Tab-separated table of C-alpha atoms and ligand atoms in Angstrom:
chain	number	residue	atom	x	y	z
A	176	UNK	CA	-15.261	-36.530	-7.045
A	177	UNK	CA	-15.334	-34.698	-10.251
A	178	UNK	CA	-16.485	-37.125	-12.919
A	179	UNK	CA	-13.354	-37.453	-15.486
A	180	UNK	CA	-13.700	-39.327	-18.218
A	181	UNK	CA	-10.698	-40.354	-21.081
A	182	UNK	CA	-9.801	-40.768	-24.495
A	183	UNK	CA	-7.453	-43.609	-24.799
A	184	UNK	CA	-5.471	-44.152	-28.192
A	185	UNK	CA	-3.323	-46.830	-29.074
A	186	UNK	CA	-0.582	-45.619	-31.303
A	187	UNK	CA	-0.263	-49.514	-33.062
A	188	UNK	CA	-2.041	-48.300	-35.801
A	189	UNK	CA	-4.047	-45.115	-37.298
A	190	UNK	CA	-7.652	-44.232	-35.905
A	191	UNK	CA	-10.453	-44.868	-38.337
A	192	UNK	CA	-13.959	-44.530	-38.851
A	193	UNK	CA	-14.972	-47.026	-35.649
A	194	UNK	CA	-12.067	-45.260	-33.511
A	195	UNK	CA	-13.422	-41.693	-34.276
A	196	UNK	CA	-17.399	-42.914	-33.322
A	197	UNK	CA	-16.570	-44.155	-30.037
A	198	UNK	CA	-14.248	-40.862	-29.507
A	199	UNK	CA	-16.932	-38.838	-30.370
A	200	UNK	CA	-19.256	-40.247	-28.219
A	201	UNK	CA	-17.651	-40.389	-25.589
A	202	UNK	CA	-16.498	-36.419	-25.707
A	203	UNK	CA	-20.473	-35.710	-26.506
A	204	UNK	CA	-21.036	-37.605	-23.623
A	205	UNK	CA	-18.703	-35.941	-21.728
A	206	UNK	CA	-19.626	-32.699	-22.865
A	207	UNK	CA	-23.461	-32.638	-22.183
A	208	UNK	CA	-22.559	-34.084	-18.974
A	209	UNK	CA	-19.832	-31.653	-17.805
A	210	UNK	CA	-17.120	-34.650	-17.421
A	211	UNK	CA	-13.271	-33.499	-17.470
A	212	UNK	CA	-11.711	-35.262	-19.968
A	213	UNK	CA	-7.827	-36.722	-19.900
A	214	UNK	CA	-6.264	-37.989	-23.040
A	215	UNK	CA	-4.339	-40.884	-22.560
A	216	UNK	CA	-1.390	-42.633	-25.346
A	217	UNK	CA	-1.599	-46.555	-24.681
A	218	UNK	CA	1.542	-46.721	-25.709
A	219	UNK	CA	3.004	-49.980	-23.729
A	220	UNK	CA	2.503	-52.551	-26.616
A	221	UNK	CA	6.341	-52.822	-27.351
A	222	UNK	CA	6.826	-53.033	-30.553
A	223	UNK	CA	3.773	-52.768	-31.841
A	224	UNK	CA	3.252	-49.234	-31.295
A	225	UNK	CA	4.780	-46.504	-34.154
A	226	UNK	CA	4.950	-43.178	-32.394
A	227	UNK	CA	3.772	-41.251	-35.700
A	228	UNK	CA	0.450	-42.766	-34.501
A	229	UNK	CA	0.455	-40.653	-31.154
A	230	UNK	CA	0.574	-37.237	-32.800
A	231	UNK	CA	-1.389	-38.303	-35.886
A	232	UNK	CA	-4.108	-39.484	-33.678
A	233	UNK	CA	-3.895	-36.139	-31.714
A	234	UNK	CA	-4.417	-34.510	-35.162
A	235	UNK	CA	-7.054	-36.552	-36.079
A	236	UNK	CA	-9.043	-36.191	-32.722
A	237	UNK	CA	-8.337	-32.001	-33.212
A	238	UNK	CA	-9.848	-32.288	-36.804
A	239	UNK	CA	-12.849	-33.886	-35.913
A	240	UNK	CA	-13.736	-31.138	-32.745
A	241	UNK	CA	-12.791	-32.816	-29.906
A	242	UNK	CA	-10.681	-31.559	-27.117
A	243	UNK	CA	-9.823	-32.874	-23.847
A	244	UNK	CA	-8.636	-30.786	-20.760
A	245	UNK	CA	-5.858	-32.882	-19.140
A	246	UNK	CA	-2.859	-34.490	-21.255
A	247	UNK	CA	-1.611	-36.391	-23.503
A	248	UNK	CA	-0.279	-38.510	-20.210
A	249	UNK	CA	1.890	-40.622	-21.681
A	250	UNK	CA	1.691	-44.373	-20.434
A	251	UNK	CA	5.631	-45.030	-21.318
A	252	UNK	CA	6.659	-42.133	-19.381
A	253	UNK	CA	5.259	-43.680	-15.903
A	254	UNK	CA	6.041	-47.359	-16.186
A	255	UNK	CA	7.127	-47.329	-12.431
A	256	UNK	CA	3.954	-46.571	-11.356
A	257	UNK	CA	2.626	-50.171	-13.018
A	258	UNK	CA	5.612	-51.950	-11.107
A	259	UNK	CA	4.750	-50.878	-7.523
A	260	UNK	CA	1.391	-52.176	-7.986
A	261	UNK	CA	2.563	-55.522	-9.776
A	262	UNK	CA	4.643	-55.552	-6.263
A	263	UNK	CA	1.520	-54.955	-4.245
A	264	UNK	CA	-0.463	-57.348	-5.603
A	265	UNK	CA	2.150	-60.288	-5.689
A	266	UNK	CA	3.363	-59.924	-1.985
A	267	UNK	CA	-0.398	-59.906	-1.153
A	268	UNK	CA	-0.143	-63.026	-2.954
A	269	UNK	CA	-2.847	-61.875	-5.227
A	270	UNK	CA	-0.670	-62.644	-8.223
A	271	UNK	CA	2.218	-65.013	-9.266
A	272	UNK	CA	4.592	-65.552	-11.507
A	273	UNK	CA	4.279	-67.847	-14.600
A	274	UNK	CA	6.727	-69.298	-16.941
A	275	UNK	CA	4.113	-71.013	-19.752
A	276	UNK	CA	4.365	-69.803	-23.274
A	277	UNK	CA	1.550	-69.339	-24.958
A	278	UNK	CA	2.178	-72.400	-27.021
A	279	UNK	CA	2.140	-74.764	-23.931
A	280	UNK	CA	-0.932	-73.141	-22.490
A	281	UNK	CA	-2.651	-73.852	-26.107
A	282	UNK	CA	-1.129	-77.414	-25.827
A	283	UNK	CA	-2.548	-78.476	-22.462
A	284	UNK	CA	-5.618	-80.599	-23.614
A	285	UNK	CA	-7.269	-79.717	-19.943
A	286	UNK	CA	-7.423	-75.809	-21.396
A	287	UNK	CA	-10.889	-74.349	-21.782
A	288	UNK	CA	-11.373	-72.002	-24.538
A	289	UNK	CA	-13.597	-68.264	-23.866
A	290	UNK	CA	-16.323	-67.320	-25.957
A	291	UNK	CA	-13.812	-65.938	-28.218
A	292	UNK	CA	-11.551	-68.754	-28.832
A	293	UNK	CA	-9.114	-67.461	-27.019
A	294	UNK	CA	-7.387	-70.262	-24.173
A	295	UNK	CA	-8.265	-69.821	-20.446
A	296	UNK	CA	-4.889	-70.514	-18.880
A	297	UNK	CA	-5.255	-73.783	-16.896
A	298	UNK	CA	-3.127	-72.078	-13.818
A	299	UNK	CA	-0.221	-74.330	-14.415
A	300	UNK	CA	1.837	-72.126	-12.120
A	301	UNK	CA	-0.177	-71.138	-9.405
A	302	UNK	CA	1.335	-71.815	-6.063
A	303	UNK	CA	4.641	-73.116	-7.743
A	304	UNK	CA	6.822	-70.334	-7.243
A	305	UNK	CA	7.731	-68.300	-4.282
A	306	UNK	CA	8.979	-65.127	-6.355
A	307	UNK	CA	9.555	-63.998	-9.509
A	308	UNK	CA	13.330	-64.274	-8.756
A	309	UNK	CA	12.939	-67.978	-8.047
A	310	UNK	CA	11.116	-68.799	-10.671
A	311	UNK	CA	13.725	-66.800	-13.330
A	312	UNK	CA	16.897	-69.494	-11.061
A	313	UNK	CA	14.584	-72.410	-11.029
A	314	UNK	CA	13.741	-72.544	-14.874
A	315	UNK	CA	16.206	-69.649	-16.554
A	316	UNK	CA	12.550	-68.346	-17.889
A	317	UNK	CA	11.731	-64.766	-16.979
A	318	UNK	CA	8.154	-64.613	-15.779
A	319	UNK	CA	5.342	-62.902	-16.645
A	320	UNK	CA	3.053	-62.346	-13.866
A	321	UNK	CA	-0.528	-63.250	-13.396
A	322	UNK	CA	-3.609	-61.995	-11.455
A	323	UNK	CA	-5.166	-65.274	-9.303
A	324	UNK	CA	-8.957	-65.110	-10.137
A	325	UNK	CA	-11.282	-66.245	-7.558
A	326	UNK	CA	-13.851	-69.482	-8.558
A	327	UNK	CA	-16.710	-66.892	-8.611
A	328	UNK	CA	-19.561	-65.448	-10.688
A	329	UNK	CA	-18.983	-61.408	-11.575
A	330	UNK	CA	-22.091	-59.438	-11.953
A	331	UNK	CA	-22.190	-55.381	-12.996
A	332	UNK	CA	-24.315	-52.875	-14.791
A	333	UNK	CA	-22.964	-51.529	-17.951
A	334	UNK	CA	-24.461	-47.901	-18.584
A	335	UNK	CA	-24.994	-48.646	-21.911
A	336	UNK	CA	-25.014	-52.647	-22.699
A	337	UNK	CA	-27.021	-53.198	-19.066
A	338	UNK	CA	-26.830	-56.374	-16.865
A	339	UNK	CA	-23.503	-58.626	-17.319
A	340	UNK	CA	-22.352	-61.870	-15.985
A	341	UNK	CA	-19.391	-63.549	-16.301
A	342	UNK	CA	-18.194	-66.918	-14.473
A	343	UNK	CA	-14.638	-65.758	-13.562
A	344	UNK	CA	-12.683	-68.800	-13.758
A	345	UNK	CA	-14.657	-70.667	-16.813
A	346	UNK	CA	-14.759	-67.296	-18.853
A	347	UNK	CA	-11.982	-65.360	-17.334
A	348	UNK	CA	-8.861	-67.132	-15.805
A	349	UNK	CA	-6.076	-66.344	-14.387
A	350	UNK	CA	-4.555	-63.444	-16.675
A	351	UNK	CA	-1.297	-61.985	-17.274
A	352	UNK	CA	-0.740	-58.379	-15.336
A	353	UNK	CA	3.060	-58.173	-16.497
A	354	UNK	CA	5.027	-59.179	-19.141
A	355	UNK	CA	8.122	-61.076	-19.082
A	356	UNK	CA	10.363	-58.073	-20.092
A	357	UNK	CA	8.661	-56.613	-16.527
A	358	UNK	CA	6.405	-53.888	-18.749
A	359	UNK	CA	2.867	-54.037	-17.604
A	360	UNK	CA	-0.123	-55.462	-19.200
A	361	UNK	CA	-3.068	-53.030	-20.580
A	362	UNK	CA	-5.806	-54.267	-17.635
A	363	UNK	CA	-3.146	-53.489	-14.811
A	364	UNK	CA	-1.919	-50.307	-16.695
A	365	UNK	CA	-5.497	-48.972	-17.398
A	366	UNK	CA	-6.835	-49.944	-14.074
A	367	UNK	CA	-3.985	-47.779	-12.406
A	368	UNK	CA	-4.103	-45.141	-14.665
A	369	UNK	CA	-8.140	-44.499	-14.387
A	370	UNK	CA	-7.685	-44.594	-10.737
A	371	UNK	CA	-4.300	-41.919	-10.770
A	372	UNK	CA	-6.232	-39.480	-12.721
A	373	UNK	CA	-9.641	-39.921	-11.008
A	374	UNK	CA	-11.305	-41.533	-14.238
A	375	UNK	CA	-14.426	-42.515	-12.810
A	376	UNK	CA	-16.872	-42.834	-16.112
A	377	UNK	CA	-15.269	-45.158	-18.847
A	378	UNK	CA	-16.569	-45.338	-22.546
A	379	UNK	CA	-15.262	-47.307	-25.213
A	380	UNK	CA	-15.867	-50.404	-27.564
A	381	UNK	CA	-17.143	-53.226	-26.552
A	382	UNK	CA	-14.504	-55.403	-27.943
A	383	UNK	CA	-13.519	-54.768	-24.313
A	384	UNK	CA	-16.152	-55.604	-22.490
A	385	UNK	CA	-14.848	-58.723	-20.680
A	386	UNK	CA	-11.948	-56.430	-19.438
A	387	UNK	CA	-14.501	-55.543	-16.763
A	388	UNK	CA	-13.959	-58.101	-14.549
A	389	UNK	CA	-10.752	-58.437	-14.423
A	390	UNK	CA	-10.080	-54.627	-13.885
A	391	UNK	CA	-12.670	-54.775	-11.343
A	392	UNK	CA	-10.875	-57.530	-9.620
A	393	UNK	CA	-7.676	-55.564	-9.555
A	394	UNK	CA	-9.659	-52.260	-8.344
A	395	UNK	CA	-10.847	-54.579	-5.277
A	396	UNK	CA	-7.566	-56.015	-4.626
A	397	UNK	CA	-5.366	-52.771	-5.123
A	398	UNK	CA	-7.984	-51.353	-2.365
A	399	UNK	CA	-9.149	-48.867	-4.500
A	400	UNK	CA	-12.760	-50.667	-4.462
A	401	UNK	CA	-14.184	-46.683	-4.097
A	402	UNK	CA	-12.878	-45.693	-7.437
A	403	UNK	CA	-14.371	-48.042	-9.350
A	404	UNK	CA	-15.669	-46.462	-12.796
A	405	UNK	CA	-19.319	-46.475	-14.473
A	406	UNK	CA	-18.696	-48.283	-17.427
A	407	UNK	CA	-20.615	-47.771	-20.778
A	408	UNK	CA	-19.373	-49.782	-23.587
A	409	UNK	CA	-20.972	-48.987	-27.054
A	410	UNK	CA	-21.002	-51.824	-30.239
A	411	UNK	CA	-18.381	-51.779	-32.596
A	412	UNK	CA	-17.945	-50.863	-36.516
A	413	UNK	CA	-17.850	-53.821	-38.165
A	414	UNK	CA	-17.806	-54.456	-42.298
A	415	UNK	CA	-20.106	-56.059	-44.366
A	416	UNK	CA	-18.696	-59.647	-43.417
A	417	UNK	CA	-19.925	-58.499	-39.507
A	418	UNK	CA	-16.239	-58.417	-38.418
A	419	UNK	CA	-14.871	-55.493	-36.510
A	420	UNK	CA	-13.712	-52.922	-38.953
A	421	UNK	CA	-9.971	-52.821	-40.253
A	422	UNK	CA	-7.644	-52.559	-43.211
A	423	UNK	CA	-9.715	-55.754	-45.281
A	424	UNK	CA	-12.568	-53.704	-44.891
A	425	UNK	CA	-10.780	-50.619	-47.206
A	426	UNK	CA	-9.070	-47.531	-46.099
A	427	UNK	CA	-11.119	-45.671	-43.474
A	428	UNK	CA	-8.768	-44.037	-41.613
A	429	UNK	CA	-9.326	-40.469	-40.912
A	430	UNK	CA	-5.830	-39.737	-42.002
A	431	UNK	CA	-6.705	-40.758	-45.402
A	432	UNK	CA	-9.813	-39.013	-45.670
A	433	UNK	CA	-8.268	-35.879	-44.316
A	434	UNK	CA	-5.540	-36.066	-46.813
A	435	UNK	CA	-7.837	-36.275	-49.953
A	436	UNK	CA	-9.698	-33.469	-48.876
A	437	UNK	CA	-12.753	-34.435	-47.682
A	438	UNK	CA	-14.757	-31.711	-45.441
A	439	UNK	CA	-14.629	-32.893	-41.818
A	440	UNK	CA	-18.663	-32.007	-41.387
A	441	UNK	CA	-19.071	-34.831	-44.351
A	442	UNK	CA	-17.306	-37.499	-41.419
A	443	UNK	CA	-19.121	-36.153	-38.640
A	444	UNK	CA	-22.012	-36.444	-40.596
A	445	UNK	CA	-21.924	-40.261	-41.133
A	446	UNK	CA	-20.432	-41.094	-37.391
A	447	UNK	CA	-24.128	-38.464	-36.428
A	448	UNK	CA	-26.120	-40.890	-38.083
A	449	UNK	CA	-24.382	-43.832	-36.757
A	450	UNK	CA	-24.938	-42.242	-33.354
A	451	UNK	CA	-28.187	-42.091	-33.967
A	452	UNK	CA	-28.542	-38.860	-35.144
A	453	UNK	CA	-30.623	-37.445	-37.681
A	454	UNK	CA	-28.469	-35.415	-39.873
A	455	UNK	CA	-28.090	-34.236	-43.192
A	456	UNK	CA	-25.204	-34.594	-45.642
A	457	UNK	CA	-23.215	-32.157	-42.954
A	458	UNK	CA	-22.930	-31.614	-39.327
A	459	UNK	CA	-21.046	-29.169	-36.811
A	460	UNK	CA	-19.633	-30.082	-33.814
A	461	UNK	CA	-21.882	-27.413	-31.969
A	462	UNK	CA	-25.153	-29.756	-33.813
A	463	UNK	CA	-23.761	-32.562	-32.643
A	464	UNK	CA	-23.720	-31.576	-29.364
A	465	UNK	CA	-27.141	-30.598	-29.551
A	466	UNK	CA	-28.379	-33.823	-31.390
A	467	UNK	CA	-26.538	-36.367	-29.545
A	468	UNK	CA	-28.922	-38.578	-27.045
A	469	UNK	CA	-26.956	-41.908	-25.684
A	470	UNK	CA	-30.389	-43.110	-25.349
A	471	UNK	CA	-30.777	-43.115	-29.341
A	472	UNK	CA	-27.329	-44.719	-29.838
A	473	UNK	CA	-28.212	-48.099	-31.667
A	474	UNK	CA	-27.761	-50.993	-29.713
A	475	UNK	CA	-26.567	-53.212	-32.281
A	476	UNK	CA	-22.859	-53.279	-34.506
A	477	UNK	CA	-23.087	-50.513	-37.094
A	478	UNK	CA	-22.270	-51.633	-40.518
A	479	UNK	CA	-19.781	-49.884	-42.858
A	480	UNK	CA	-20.513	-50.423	-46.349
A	481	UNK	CA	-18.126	-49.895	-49.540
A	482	UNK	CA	-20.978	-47.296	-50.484
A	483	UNK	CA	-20.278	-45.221	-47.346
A	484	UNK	CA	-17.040	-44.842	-48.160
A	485	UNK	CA	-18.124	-43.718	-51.803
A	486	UNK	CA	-20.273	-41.220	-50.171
A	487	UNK	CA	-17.558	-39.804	-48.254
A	488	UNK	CA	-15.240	-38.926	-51.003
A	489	UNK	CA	-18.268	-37.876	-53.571
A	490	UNK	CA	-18.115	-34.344	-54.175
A	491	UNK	CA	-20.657	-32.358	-52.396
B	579	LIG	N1	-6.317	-48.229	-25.809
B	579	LIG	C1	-7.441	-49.090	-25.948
B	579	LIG	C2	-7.846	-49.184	-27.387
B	579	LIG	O1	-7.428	-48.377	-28.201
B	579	LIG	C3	-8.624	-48.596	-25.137
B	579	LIG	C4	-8.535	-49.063	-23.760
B	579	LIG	C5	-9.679	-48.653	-22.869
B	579	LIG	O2	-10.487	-47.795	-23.239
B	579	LIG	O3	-9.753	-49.186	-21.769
B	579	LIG	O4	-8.574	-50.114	-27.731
């Protein structure tokens, strides 16, 4: 198999300075290493997404030197291929449907909380419907649908971050693989898109990291256990108060910086150094390409600072 990797956007918002590092490592990556590359809109978040993001991320990717050789593929323009393996995986009984809100799943006292906060659902309505259809006549609900997780400990190698564990049903649970309006979730939707387009090498943030199980669980149970990606997730941007980087942080959206002028080598230059590079106050792509060693990438959250941002728009 021809290792294909993938740029995957979310138009919800505008890429910024964290976005654009983990794109451009992953296309220097991909590069040195000769891996196709597919770009990929995530565009199934309802009404969170604003298509101006899609093409103002494709202009923001094109500014900074990266290309791709397959795409955009357009997530919204294939949602039946989400829904015939939603069907596969609930006749297999691999899945259910389930008819809790969020607010009851925070209000049952038995519910465990993840490492993040966020409430492991208690499996209220495992075995308690026999389809989705019953479950929409028995409680006039329509159901979401969730992936069963097995009572099991999940162990993989991350390229990058090295040995994980995770307890599946303690750190996991059972998660939601379709939304009540029928649209699918993002670990069923990525899991069948990598595996459609032969992704077999995934980079990104990782914010994501605990996404591994549960797409590897739906590789397995899909049958697709021989497409299973390498995954390499790289730390986040955070700000100075250590939390991932966003609008509190000030405006670091390429976008901006691209509309007040700033020389693209000036960007490059910073997201160089935070890749480990050494670099002066400008950088080509072709340098980068040179420079960049995922063995020098820094292992811990890079920091961005009011005075990087100062730096950025300071006349050279
Ligand atoms: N679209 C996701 C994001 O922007 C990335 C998903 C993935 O790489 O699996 O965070």
């Amino acid at each position: 198999m021809i290792p294909t990797t993938r740029l995957a956007p979310s138009p919800t918002g505008a890429l910024h300075l964290g976005n654009a590092r983990t794109f451009l490592a992953t296309w220097l990556l991909a590069r040195q290493k000769g891996f196709r590359v597919i770009l990929r809109i995530e565009d199934l978040d309802g009404p969170r997404v604003k298509p101006q993001f899609t093409q103002q991320a494709i202009d923001d990717l094109t500014w900074l030197g990266i290309d791709w050789d397959e795409g955009p593929v357009i997530q919204s323009e294939q949602v039946h291929v989400y829904y015939h393996a939603v069907q596969q995986l609930l006749e297999a009984k691999q899945a259910y449907p389930c008819v809790c809100t969020r607010k009851e799943i925070e209000q049952a006292s038995s519910a465990p909380h993840s490492e993040d906060g966020s409430t492991i659902y208690p499996g209220t309505c495992r075995n308690r419907f026999d389809s989705v259809d019953q479950a929409y006549r028995q409680t006039g609900k329509r159901p979401a649908v969730r992936f069963k997780v097995p009572p099991t400990r999940f162990r993989y190698e991350d390229q990058f971050a090295g040995v994980r564990s995770f307890d599946l049903q303690e750190q996991i649970g059972d998660f939601v693989i379709a939304k009540p309006d029928g649209s699918a979730a993002y670990q069923l939707a990525v899991v069948v898109d990598d595996a459609r387009s032969g992704v077999n090498q995934v980079i990104r943030g990782d914010d994501l990291i605990d996404s591994v199980p549960r797409q590897v669980l739906l590789y397995q149970s899909l049958g697709w256990d021989n497409l299973i990606p390498h995954y390499y997730h790289l730390p986040l941007v955070v700000g100075p108060d250590g939390r991932r980087l966003a609008k509190r942080h000030g405006d670091s959206r390429l976008a901006f910086y691209r509309q007040s002028g700033v020389c693209v080598d000036r960007i490059r230059a910073l997201l160089a150094r935070w890749l480990g590079m050494d670099c002066d106050d400008s950088i080509s792509i072709d340098q980068c390409l040179t420079g960049f060693d995922l063995k020098k990438v820094p292992r811990d959250p890079i920091v961005f600072s009011p005075r990087d941002h100062e730096w950025i728009l300071r006349k050279s």
